[in-house]
Amino acid sequence: MLKCCINPSILSADFVNLEAELARISNADAVHVDVMDNHFVPNLTLGLPVVERIAQVSPVPLDAHLMIADVDRWAPLYADAGLASVTFHVEASQAPIKLARELRARGAKAGMALRPATPVEPYLDMLTELDMLLIMTVEPGFGGQSFLDVTLPKIRRARAAIQGSGANVAIQVDGGITEETITRAADAGANIFVAGSAVYGAPSPAEAIESLRAKGQLAFG
Ligand code: DX5
Ligand code: ZN
């Protein structure tokens, strides 16, 4: 049976009090850090020096989601910062296989992200190069958007292809994950769930994590 992981996104946290905000999610499986450069997406968040510092104080491993251009140059530096997992967007990479290998060689799990309208089929032959496939369930750039049900068939096809390949690849979904949508995403085959507003918008982020995890796990049967 798949293990259900909840990775809260600090995009919805208080950026002035990050250390305290991290302490509120110490029961999470990892913390999802959204790096945006105002080129790949129309928003700007934080960069390598801040992520390096977050990694030093976080009670849980870091899961970086790089929504940046020129990712072939930048992503390896995030792996060098000791992050557990580094995810790049395939639309921003010139050489995704080379990049995935570089991330693994530097000790990070290699994640590859697809925007909602990017098909998974062209990349099925490279599943063995990846530890995680991130299927975006909103257009990347902002927290608080609604889950796109149109991505569910892609999650299903990706899970079937992973099972067929025998590769050990997690499927992460990111965007609009709530107590309601997590069941649909888990049914379709996702097993790592990023939640920003559903966790940090709750009175108790730690309780929101437990509740989301229970819902996701239930869907796995
Ligand atoms: C959006 C980011 C997400 C975002 C999710 O581009 O990649 O990680 O924080 O936020 P919610 O859970 O509020 O949709
Ligand atoms: Zn993200």
Coordinates of C-alpha atoms and ligand atoms in Angstrom, one line a residue:
M1 CA 0.0 0.0 0.0
L2 CA 1.2 3.5 -0.8
K3 CA 2.2 5.8 2.1
C4 CA 0.3 9.1 2.2
C5 CA 2.7 12.0 2.8
I6 CA 1.6 15.6 3.6
N7 CA 4.0 18.3 2.6
P8 CA 2.8 21.8 3.7
S9 CA 3.8 24.7 1.5
I10 CA 5.3 27.6 3.3
L11 CA 4.0 29.9 0.6
S12 CA 1.0 30.4 2.8
A13 CA 3.1 30.8 6.0
D14 CA 4.2 34.1 7.6
F15 CA 7.4 34.9 5.8
V16 CA 8.6 37.1 8.6
N17 CA 8.4 34.3 11.2
L18 CA 9.5 31.3 9.2
E19 CA 11.2 29.5 12.0
A20 CA 8.1 29.6 14.2
E21 CA 6.0 28.7 11.1
L22 CA 8.1 25.6 10.6
A23 CA 7.7 24.5 14.2
R24 CA 3.9 24.5 13.7
I25 CA 4.2 21.7 11.0
S26 CA 6.8 19.5 12.7
N27 CA 4.5 16.5 12.2
A28 CA 4.6 16.9 8.4
D29 CA 6.5 14.5 6.2
A30 CA 8.5 17.4 4.6
V31 CA 8.2 21.1 4.0
H32 CA 7.4 22.2 0.5
V33 CA 9.4 25.3 -0.5
D34 CA 8.2 27.2 -3.5
V35 CA 11.0 29.0 -5.4
M36 CA 9.7 31.5 -8.0
D37 CA 11.7 33.9 -10.1
N38 CA 9.1 36.0 -11.9
H39 CA 10.2 34.5 -15.2
F40 CA 8.9 31.0 -15.3
V41 CA 5.9 32.1 -13.2
P42 CA 4.5 35.6 -12.7
N43 CA 5.5 35.7 -9.0
L44 CA 8.6 36.1 -6.9
T45 CA 9.3 34.3 -3.6
L46 CA 12.7 33.4 -2.2
G47 CA 16.0 32.1 -3.5
L48 CA 19.0 29.9 -2.6
P49 CA 20.3 31.9 0.5
V50 CA 17.0 31.8 2.2
V51 CA 16.4 28.1 1.4
E52 CA 19.8 27.2 2.7
R53 CA 18.9 28.9 6.0
I54 CA 15.5 27.2 6.2
A55 CA 17.2 23.8 5.7
Q56 CA 19.4 24.6 8.8
V57 CA 16.4 25.2 11.1
S58 CA 13.6 23.0 9.7
P59 CA 12.4 20.1 11.9
V60 CA 11.4 18.2 8.8
P61 CA 13.2 17.5 5.4
L62 CA 12.9 20.1 2.6
D63 CA 11.1 19.5 -0.6
A64 CA 12.0 22.3 -3.0
H65 CA 9.7 23.1 -6.0
L66 CA 11.7 25.3 -8.4
M67 CA 9.5 27.4 -10.6
I68 CA 12.4 29.1 -12.2
A69 CA 14.0 29.6 -15.6
D70 CA 17.5 28.4 -16.3
V71 CA 16.8 25.5 -13.9
D72 CA 19.7 23.3 -15.3
R73 CA 22.1 25.8 -13.8
W74 CA 20.2 26.4 -10.5
A75 CA 18.7 23.1 -9.4
P76 CA 22.1 21.4 -8.6
L77 CA 22.9 24.2 -6.2
Y78 CA 19.7 23.4 -4.2
A79 CA 20.8 19.8 -4.0
D80 CA 24.2 20.9 -2.8
A81 CA 22.4 22.8 0.0
G82 CA 21.5 19.3 1.4
L83 CA 17.8 19.3 0.5
A84 CA 16.1 15.9 0.6
S85 CA 14.3 16.5 -2.6
V86 CA 14.7 19.0 -5.5
T87 CA 11.9 19.3 -8.2
F88 CA 12.4 21.1 -11.5
H89 CA 9.9 21.9 -14.1
V90 CA 10.4 20.0 -17.3
E91 CA 9.2 23.0 -19.3
A92 CA 12.2 24.9 -18.0
S93 CA 14.9 22.3 -18.5
Q94 CA 17.0 21.8 -21.6
A95 CA 18.3 18.4 -20.5
P96 CA 15.9 16.8 -17.9
I97 CA 17.7 13.4 -17.8
K98 CA 21.1 15.0 -17.3
L99 CA 19.6 17.2 -14.6
A100 CA 17.8 14.4 -12.8
R101 CA 21.1 12.4 -12.7
E102 CA 23.0 15.5 -11.4
L103 CA 20.5 15.9 -8.6
R104 CA 20.8 12.3 -7.5
A105 CA 24.6 12.4 -7.8
R106 CA 24.5 15.3 -5.3
G107 CA 22.5 13.3 -2.9
A108 CA 19.0 14.7 -3.5
K109 CA 15.9 12.9 -4.7
A110 CA 15.1 14.0 -8.2
G111 CA 11.7 15.4 -8.9
M112 CA 10.2 16.5 -12.2
A113 CA 7.2 18.8 -12.4
L114 CA 4.6 19.1 -15.1
R115 CA 2.3 22.1 -15.5
P116 CA -1.4 21.2 -15.8
A117 CA -1.4 21.2 -19.6
T118 CA 1.9 19.4 -20.0
P119 CA 1.3 15.8 -21.0
V120 CA 3.1 13.0 -19.2
E121 CA 3.5 10.6 -22.1
P122 CA 6.6 12.1 -23.7
Y123 CA 8.5 11.5 -20.4
L124 CA 7.4 7.9 -19.6
D125 CA 10.7 6.4 -20.8
M126 CA 12.6 8.4 -18.2
L127 CA 10.6 7.3 -15.1
T128 CA 13.6 5.3 -13.9
E129 CA 15.6 8.6 -13.7
L130 CA 13.1 10.1 -11.2
D131 CA 12.2 9.7 -7.6
M132 CA 9.1 11.8 -7.9
L133 CA 6.8 13.2 -10.5
L134 CA 5.0 16.4 -9.5
I135 CA 1.7 16.8 -11.3
M136 CA 0.6 20.4 -10.9
T137 CA -3.1 20.6 -10.1
V138 CA -3.2 24.4 -10.5
E139 CA -1.2 26.7 -12.8
P140 CA 1.9 27.3 -10.8
G141 CA 2.5 30.7 -9.3
F142 CA 0.1 31.3 -6.5
G143 CA -1.4 29.6 -3.5
G144 CA -5.2 29.5 -2.8
Q145 CA -6.3 28.4 -6.3
S146 CA -9.0 25.8 -7.0
F147 CA -8.0 22.2 -7.8
L148 CA -8.2 21.4 -11.5
D149 CA -10.1 18.1 -11.9
V150 CA -9.0 18.1 -15.5
T151 CA -5.6 16.8 -14.3
L152 CA -7.0 13.6 -12.7
P153 CA -6.8 11.4 -15.9
K154 CA -3.1 12.4 -16.2
I155 CA -2.5 11.3 -12.6
R156 CA -4.2 8.0 -13.3
R157 CA -2.1 7.4 -16.5
A158 CA 1.1 8.3 -14.7
R159 CA 0.3 5.9 -11.8
A160 CA -0.5 3.1 -14.3
A161 CA 2.8 3.7 -16.2
I162 CA 4.8 3.8 -13.0
Q163 CA 3.3 0.4 -11.9
G164 CA 4.0 -1.0 -15.4
S165 CA 7.6 0.2 -15.3
G166 CA 8.4 -1.2 -11.9
A167 CA 10.1 2.0 -11.1
N168 CA 9.7 3.4 -7.6
V169 CA 8.4 6.9 -8.4
A170 CA 6.2 8.9 -6.0
I171 CA 3.4 11.1 -7.5
Q172 CA 3.1 14.5 -5.9
V173 CA 0.2 16.8 -6.5
D174 CA 0.3 20.5 -5.7
G175 CA -2.4 23.1 -5.8
G176 CA -5.9 23.2 -4.4
I177 CA -5.5 20.2 -2.1
T178 CA -8.1 20.3 0.6
E179 CA -10.0 17.8 2.8
E180 CA -12.4 17.5 -0.1
T181 CA -10.0 17.2 -3.1
I182 CA -7.3 15.0 -1.5
T183 CA -9.6 11.9 -1.9
R184 CA -9.9 12.4 -5.6
A185 CA -6.2 12.9 -6.1
A186 CA -5.4 9.9 -3.9
D187 CA -7.9 7.7 -5.8
A188 CA -6.2 8.7 -9.0
G189 CA -2.8 7.6 -7.7
A190 CA -1.1 10.5 -6.0
N191 CA 0.7 9.8 -2.8
I192 CA 2.4 13.0 -1.8
F193 CA 0.1 16.0 -1.2
V194 CA 1.3 19.6 -1.0
A195 CA -1.1 21.8 0.9
G196 CA -0.5 25.5 1.5
S197 CA -3.7 27.3 2.4
A198 CA -5.4 24.1 3.8
V199 CA -2.6 23.8 6.4
Y200 CA -1.6 27.3 7.2
G201 CA -5.1 28.7 6.9
A202 CA -6.3 26.2 9.5
P203 CA -6.5 27.2 13.2
S204 CA -4.1 24.3 14.0
P205 CA -1.7 23.5 11.1
A206 CA -0.6 20.3 12.9
E207 CA -4.2 19.1 13.2
A208 CA -4.9 19.9 9.5
I209 CA -1.9 17.8 8.6
E210 CA -3.2 14.8 10.6
S211 CA -6.7 15.2 9.2
L212 CA -5.5 15.4 5.5
R213 CA -3.2 12.4 6.0
A214 CA -6.0 10.3 7.4
K215 CA -8.2 11.2 4.4
G216 CA -5.5 10.4 1.9
Q217 CA -4.6 7.2 3.6
L218 CA -8.3 6.1 3.7
A219 CA -8.4 6.5 -0.1
F220 CA -5.6 4.0 -0.5
G221 CA -7.9 1.3 1.1
Ligands
DX5_1 C1 1.7 27.1 -6.4 C2 2.6 26.4 -5.5 C3 1.9 25.7 -4.4 C4 1.1 26.5 -3.5 C5 -0.1 25.6 -3.1 O1 2.3 27.5 -7.6 O2 3.5 25.5 -6.2 O3 2.9 24.9 -3.7 O4 1.7 26.9 -2.4 O5 -1.0 26.3 -2.4 P1 -2.5 25.9 -2.1 O6 -2.4 24.6 -1.4 O7 -3.1 27.0 -1.3 O8 -3.1 25.7 -3.5
ZN2 ZN 4.6 24.1 -5.1

